[in-house]
mmCIF file of C-alpha atoms in Angstrom:
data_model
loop_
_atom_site.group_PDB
_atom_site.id
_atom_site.type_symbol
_atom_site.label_atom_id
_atom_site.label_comp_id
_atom_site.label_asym_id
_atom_site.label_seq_id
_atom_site.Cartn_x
_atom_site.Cartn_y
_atom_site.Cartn_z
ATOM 1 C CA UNK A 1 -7.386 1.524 -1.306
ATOM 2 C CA UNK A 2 -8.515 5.110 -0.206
ATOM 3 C CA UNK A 3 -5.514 6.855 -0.133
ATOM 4 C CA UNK A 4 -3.985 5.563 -3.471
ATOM 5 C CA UNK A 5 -0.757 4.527 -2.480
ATOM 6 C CA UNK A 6 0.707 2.865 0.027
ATOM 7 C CA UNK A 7 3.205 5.633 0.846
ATOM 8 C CA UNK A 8 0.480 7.667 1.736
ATOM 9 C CA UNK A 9 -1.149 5.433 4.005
ATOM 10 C CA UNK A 10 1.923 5.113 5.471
ATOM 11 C CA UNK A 11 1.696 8.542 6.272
ATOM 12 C CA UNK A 12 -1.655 8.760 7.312
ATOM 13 C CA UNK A 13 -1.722 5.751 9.893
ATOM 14 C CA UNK A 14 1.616 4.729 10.696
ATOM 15 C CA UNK A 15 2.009 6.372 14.585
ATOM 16 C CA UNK A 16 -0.959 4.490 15.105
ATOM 17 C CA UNK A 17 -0.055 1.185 13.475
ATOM 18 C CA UNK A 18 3.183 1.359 15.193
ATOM 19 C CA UNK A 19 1.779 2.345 18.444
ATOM 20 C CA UNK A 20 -1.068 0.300 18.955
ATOM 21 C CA UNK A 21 1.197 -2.755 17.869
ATOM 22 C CA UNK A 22 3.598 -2.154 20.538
ATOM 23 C CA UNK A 23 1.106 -1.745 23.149
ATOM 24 C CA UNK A 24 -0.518 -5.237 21.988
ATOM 25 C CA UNK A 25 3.190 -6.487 23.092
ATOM 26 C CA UNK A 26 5.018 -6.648 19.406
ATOM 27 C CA UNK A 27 8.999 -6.390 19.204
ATOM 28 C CA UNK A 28 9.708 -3.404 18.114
ATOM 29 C CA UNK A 29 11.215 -4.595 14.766
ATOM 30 C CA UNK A 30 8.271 -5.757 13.732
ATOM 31 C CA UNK A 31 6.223 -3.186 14.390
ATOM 32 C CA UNK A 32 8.366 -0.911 12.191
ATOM 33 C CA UNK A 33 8.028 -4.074 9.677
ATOM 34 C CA UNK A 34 4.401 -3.892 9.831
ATOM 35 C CA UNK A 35 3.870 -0.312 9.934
ATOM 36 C CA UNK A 36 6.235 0.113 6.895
ATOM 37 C CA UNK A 37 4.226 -2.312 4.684
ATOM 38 C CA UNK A 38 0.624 -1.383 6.487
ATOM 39 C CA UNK A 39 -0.023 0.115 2.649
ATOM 40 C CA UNK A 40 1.404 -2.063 0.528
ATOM 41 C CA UNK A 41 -1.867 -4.665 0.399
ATOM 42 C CA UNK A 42 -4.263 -2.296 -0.524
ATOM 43 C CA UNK A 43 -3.170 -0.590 -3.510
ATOM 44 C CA UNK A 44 -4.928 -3.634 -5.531
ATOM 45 C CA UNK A 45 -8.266 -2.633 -3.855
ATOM 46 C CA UNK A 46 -11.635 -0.898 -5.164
ATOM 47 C CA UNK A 47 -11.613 2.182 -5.507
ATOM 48 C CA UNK A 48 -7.637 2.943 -5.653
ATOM 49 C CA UNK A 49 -6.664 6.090 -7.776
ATOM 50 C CA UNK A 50 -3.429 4.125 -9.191
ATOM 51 C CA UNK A 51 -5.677 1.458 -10.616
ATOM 52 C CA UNK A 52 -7.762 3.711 -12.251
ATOM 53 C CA UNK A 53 -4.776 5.533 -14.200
ATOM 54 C CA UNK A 54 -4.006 1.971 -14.759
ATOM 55 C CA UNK A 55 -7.029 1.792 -17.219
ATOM 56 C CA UNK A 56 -7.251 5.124 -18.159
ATOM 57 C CA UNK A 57 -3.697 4.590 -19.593
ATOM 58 C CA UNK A 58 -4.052 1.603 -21.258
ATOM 59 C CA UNK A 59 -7.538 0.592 -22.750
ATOM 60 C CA UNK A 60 -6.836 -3.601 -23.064
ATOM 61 C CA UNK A 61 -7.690 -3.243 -19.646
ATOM 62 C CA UNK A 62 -10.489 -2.311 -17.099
ATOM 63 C CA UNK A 63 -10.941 -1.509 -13.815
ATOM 64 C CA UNK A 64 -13.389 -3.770 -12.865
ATOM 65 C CA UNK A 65 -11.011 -6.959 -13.714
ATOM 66 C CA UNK A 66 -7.975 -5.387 -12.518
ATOM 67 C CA UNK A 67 -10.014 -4.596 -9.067
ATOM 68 C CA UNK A 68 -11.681 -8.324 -9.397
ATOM 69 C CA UNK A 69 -8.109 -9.512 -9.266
ATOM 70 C CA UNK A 70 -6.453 -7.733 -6.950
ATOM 71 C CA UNK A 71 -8.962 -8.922 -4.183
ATOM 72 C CA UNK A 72 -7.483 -12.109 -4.677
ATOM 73 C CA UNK A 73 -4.009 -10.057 -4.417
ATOM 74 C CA UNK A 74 -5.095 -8.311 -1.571
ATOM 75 C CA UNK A 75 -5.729 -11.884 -0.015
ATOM 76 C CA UNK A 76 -2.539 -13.356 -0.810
ATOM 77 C CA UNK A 77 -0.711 -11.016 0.364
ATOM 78 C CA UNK A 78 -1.948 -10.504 3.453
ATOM 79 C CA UNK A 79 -2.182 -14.229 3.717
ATOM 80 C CA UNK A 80 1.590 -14.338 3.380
ATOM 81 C CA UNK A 81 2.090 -11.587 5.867
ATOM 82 C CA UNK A 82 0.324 -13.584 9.045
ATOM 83 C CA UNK A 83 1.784 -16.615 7.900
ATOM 84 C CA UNK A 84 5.342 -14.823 8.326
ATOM 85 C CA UNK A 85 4.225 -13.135 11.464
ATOM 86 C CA UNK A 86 3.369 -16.394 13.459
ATOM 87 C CA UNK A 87 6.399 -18.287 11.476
ATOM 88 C CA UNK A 88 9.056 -15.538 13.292
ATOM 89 C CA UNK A 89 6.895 -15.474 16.489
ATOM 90 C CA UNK A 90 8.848 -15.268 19.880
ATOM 91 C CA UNK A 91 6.746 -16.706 22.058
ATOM 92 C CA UNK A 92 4.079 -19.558 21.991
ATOM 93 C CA UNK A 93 1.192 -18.874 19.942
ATOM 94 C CA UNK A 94 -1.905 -18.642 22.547
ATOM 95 C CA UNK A 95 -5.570 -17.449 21.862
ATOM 96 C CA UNK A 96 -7.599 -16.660 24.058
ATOM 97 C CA UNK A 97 -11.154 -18.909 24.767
ATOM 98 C CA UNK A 98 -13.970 -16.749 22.457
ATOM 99 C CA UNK A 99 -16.056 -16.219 26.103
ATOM 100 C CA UNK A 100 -13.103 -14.238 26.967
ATOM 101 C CA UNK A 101 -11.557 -12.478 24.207
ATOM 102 C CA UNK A 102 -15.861 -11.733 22.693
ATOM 103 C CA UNK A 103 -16.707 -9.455 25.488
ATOM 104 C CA UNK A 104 -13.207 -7.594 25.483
ATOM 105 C CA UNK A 105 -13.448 -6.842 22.044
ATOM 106 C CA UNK A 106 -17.086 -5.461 21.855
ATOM 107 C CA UNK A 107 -15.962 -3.339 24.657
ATOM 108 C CA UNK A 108 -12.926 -1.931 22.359
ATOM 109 C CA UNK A 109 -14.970 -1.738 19.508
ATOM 110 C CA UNK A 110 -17.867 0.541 21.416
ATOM 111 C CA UNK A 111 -15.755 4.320 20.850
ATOM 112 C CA UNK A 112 -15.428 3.196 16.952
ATOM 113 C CA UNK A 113 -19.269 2.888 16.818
ATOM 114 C CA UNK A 114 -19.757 6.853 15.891
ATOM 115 C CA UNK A 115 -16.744 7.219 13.635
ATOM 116 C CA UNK A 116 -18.625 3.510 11.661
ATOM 117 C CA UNK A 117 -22.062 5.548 11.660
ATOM 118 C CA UNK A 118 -20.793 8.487 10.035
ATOM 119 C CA UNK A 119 -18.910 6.942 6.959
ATOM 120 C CA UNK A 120 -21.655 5.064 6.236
ATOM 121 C CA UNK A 121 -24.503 8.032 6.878
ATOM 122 C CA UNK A 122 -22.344 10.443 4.329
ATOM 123 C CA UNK A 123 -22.394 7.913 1.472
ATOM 124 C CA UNK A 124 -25.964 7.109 2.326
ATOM 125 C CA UNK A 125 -27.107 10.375 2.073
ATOM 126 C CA UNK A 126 -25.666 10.376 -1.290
ATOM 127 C CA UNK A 127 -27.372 7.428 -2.388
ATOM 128 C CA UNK A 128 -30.958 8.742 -0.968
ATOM 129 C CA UNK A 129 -30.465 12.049 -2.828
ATOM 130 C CA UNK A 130 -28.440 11.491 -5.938
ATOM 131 C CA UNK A 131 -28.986 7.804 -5.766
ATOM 132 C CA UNK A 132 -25.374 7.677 -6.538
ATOM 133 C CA UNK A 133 -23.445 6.006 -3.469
ATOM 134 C CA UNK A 134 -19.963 5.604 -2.548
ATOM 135 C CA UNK A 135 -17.975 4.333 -6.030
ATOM 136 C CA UNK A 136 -14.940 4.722 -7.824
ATOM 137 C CA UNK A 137 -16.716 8.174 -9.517
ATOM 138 C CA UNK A 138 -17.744 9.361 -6.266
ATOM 139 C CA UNK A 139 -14.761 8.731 -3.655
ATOM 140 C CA UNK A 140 -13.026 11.261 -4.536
ATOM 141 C CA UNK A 141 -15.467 13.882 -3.314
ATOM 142 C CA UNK A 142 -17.323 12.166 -0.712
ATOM 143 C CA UNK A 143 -14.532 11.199 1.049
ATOM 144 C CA UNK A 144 -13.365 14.806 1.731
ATOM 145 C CA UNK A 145 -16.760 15.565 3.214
ATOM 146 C CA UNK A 146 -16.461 12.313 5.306
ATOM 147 C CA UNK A 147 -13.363 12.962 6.799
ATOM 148 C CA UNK A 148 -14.878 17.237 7.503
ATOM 149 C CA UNK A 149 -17.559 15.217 9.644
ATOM 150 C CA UNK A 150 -15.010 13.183 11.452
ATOM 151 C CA UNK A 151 -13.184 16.131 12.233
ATOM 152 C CA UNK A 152 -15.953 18.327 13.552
ATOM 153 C CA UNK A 153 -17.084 15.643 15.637
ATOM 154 C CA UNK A 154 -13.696 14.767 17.155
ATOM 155 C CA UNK A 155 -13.830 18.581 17.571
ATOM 156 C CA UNK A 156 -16.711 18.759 19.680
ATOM 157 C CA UNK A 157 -16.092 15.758 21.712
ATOM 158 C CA UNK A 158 -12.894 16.991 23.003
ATOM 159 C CA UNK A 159 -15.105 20.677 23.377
ATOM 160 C CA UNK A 160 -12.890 22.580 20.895
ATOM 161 C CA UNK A 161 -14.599 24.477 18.017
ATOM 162 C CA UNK A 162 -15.484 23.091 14.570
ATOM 163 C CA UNK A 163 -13.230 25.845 12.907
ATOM 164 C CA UNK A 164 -10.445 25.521 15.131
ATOM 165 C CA UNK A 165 -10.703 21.595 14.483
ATOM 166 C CA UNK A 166 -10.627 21.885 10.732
ATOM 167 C CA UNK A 167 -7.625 24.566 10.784
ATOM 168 C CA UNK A 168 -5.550 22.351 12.348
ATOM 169 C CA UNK A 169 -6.873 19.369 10.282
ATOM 170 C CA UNK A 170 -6.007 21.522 7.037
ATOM 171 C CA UNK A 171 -2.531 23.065 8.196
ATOM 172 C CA UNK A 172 -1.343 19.674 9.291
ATOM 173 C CA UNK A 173 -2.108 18.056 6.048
ATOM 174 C CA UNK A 174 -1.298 20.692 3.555
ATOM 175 C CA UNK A 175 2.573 19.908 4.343
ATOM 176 C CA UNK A 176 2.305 16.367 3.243
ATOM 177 C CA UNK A 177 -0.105 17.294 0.656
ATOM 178 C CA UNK A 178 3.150 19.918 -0.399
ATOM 179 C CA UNK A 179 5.983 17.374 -0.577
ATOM 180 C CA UNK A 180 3.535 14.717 -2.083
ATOM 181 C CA UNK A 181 2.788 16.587 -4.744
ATOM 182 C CA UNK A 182 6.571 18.038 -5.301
ATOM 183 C CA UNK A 183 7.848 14.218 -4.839
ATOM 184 C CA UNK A 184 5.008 13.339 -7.653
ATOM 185 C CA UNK A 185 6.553 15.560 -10.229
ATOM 186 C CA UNK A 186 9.544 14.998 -9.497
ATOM 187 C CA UNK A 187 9.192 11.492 -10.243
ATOM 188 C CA UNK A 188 6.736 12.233 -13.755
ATOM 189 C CA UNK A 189 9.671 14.326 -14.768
ATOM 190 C CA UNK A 190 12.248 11.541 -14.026
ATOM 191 C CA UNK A 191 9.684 9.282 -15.948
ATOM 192 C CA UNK A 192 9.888 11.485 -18.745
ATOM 193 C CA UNK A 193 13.668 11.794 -18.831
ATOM 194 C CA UNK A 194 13.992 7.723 -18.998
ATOM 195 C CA UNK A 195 11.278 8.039 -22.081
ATOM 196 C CA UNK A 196 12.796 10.540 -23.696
ATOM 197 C CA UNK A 197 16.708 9.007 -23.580
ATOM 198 C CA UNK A 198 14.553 5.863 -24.691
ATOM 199 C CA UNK A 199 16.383 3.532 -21.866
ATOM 200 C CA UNK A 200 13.602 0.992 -22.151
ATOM 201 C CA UNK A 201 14.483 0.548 -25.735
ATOM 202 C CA UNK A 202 17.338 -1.572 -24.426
ATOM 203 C CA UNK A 203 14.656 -4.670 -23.668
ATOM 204 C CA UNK A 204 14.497 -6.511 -26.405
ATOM 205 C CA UNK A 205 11.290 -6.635 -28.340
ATOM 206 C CA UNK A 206 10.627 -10.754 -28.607
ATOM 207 C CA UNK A 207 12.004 -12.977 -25.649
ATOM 208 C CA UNK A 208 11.107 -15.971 -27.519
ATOM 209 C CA UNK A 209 9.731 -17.061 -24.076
ATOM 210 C CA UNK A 210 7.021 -16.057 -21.755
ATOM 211 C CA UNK A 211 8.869 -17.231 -18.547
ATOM 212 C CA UNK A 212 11.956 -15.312 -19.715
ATOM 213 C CA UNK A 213 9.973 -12.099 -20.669
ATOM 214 C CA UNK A 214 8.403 -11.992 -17.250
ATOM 215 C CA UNK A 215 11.125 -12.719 -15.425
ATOM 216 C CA UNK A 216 13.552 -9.635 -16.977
ATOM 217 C CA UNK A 217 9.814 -7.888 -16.284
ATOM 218 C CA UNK A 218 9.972 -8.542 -12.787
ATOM 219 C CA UNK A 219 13.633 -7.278 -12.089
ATOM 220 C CA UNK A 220 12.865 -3.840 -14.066
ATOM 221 C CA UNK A 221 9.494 -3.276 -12.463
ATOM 222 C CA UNK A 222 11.042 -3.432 -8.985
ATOM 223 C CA UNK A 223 14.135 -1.161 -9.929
ATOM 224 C CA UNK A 224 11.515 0.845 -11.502
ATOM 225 C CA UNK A 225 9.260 1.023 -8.149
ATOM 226 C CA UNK A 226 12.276 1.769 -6.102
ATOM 227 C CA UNK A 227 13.103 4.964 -7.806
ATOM 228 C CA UNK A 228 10.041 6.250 -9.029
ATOM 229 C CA UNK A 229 6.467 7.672 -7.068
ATOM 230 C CA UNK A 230 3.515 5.278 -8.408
ATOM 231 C CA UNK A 231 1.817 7.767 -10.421
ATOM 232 C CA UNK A 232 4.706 8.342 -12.208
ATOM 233 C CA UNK A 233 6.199 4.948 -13.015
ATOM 234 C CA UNK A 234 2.804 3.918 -14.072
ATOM 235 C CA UNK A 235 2.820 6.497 -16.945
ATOM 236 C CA UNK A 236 6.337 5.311 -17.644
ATOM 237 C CA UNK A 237 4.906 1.555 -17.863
ATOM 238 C CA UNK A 238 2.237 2.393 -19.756
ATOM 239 C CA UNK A 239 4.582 3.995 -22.496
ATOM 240 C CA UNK A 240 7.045 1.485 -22.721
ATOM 241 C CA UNK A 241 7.278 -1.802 -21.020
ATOM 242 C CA UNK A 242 3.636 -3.051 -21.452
ATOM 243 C CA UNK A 243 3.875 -3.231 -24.847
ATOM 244 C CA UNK A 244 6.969 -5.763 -24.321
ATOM 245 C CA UNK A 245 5.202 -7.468 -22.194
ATOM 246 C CA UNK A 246 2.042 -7.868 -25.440
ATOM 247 C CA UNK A 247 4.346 -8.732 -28.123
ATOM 248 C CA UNK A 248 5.152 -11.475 -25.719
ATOM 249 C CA UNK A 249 2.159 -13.047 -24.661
ATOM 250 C CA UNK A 250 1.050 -11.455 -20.689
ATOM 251 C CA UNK A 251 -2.107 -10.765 -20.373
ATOM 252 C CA UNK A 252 -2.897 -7.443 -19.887
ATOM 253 C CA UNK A 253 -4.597 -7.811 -16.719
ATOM 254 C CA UNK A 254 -2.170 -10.625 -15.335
ATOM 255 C CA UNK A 255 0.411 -7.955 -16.188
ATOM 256 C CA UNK A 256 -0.965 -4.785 -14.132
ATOM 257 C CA UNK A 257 -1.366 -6.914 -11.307
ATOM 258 C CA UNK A 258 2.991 -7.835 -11.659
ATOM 259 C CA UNK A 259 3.487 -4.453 -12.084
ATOM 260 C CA UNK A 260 1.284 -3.156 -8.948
ATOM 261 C CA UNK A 261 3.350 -5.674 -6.619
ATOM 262 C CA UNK A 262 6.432 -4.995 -8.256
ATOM 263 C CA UNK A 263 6.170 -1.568 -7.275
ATOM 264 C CA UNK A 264 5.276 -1.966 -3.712
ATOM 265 C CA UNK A 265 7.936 -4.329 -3.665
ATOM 266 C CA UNK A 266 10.418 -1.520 -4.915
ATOM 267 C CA UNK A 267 9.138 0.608 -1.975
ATOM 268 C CA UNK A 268 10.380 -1.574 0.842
ATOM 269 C CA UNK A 269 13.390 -2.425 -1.121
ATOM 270 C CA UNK A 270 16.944 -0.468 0.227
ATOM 271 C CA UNK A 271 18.792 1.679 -0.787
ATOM 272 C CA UNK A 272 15.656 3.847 -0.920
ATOM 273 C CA UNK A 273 13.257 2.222 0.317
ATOM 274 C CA UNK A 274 10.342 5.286 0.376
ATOM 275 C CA UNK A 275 7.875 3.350 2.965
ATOM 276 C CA UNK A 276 10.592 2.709 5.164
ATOM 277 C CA UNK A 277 11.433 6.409 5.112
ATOM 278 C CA UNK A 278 8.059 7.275 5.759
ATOM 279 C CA UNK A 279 7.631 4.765 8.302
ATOM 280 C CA UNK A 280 10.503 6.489 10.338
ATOM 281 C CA UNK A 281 9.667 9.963 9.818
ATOM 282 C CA UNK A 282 5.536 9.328 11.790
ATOM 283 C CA UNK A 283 6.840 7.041 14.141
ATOM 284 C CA UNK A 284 9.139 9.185 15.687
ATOM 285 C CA UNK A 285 13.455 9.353 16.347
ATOM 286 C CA UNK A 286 12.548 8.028 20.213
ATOM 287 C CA UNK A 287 11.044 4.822 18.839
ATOM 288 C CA UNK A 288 13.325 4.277 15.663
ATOM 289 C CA UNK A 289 16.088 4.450 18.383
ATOM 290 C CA UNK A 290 14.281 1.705 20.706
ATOM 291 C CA UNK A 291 13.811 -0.340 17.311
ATOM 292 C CA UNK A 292 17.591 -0.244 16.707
ATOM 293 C CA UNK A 293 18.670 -0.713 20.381
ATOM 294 C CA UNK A 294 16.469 -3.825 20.278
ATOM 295 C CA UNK A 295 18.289 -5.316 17.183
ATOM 296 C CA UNK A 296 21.915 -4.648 17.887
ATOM 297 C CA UNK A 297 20.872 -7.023 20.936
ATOM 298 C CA UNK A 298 20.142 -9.879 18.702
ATOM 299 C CA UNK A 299 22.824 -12.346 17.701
ATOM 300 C CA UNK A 300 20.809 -13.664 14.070
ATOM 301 C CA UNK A 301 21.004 -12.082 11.173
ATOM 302 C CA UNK A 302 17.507 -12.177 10.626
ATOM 303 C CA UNK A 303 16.390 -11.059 13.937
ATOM 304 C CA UNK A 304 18.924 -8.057 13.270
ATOM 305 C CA UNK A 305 17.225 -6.451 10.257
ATOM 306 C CA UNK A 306 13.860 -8.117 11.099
ATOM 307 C CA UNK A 307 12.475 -4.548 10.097
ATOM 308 C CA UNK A 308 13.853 -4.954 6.870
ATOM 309 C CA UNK A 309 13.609 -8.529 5.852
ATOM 310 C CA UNK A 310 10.063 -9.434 6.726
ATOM 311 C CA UNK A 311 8.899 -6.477 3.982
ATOM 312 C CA UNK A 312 10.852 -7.659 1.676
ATOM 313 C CA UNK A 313 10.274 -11.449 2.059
ATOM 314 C CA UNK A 314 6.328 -11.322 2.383
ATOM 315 C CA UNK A 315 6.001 -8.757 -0.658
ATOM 316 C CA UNK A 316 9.051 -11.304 -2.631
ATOM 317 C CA UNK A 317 6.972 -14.525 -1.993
ATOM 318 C CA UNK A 318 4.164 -12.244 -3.421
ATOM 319 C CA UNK A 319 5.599 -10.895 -6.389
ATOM 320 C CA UNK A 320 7.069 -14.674 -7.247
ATOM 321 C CA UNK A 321 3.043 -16.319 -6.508
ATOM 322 C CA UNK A 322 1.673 -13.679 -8.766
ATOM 323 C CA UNK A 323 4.168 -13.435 -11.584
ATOM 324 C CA UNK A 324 4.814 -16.980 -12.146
ATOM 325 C CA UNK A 325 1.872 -18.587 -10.470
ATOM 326 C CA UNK A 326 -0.643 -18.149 -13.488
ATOM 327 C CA UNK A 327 2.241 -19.285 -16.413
ATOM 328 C CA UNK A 328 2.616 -22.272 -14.578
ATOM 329 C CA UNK A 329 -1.006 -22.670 -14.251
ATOM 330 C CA UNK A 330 -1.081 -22.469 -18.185
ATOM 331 C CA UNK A 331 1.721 -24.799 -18.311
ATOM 332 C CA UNK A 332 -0.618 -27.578 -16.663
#
């Protein structure tokens, strides 16, 4: 929801998704399942950038319904994705008593406590000063200034400078902020191109059916998401295929939320599959190799391309729940 898009989250947290997965005991494939997907949830989430160029793009909708809604996303997907987790499990499904597991887990939760205080002191601050807290308005420069303080204090704690801390902070990021930003319009100019040779033209204007214009929908959304960078497709969306989707009846929020799954969908689908890319460039050649040495041991074709499948099934079921799910409500 922070780092408005999944891709970048991807980027951001996926050595530590990965790792601390396979240290809690997790096959390898799914790890690299998990870790590729660890974004894809909270895209729907307050205050995500995409879902604010969603309404600034198109005015039938806000951003407080389309963030209302895609809490109950957020839930179903994520729903989805435990339900497959313990559905493909290995092993028998054990929990430990709560006397046990409480004390273990207030112990691993003790070295979050300072990095807790100080995102909620920053916004605080704000909110005593400005009275303004942390919004969608606001993120975008508090969260800068949140991250600075997490930096200087991980800085000090391991006795380096603040300067030195931040450096490396800033040189480290500014080559994904580089190939972001090249891979962003890239994809706006690609968005452009399909506009301009009027491609989208080629969908007929009335369906004569709702089922039948969200289901042609659903197929070009996830093409769409698996050649295109967010920011970019939705500006392409905007332009061309939500007005389809009027003339034939989608609600305008019902059809933002479709196109938001669609996308991330289109992200974990092959033959690009961006997340999955990203998921194997921060995780590392030594542990992509384990992940592969792992699966040619498997005999099923599903435990083969675990790493694959899982994405795509969870974020499927998804896409199918949230297209279809509210027509048929209708229907009743």
């Amino acid at each position: 929801a922070y780092s408005g898009a999944s891709g970048i989250f991807v980027i951001a947290a996926g050595a530590v998704i990965f790792r601390e997965l396979r240290r809690a005991g997790a096959r390898p494939s799914l790890a690299m399942a998990a870790t590729a997907m660890s974004g894809s949830t909270g895209v729907v989430l307050s205050p995500c950038l995409l879902v604010l160029i969603i309404a600034y793009l198109d005015r039938r909708v806000g951003s407080d319904e389309l963030f209302a809604w895609g809490y109950w996303v957020y839930l179903l997907s994520s729903t989805l994705f435990v339900a497959a987790v313990v559905l493909t499990r290995r092993a028998r499904l054990t929990i430990a008593p709560a006397r046990e597991a409480a004390p273990a887990t207030l112990r691993a939760l003790r070295p979050l406590v300072p990095y807790a205080l100080l995102f909620a002191v920053v916004p605080l601050t704000t909110w005593l000063a400005f009275d303004d807290g942390l919004n969608t308005i606001s993120a975008p420069v508090l969260l800068p200034v949140i991250l600075l303080a997490v930096i200087v204090f991980e800085g000090r704690r391991q006795k380096r400078p603040a300067r030195v801390a931040v450096e490396a902070a800033t040189a480290e990021t500014s080559v994904h902020i580089g190939a972001l930003l090249l891979l962003m319009a890239l994809s706006a100019c690609l968005g452009g191109v399909i506009e301009r040779a009027e491609v989208m033209t080629a969908l007929p204007a009335e369906f004569g059916s709702t089922w039948l214009t969200m289901a042609a929908l659903v197929v070009v959304l996830v093409v769409v998401g698996m050649v295109m960078d967010p920011y970019g497709a939705v500006i392409l969306v905007a332009a061309t295929v939500a007005e389809v989707a009027y003339r034939n009846g989608i609600d305008p929020v019902h059809f933002w939320m479709v196109v938001l799954v669609a996308f991330e969908l289109g992200y974990l689908t092959p033959p690009v599959a961006l997340n999955h890319l990203l998921a194997r460039q921060v995780v590392g050649v030594a542990a992509l190799a384990e992940a592969r040495a792992a699966e040619a041991k498997e005999h099923g074709f599903w435990a083969r391309h675990e790493r694959l499948l899982l994405p795509l099934a969870v974020m499927a079921a998804a896409l199918l729940l949230v297209a279809f799910g509210p027509l048929v409500w209708q229907a009743l």
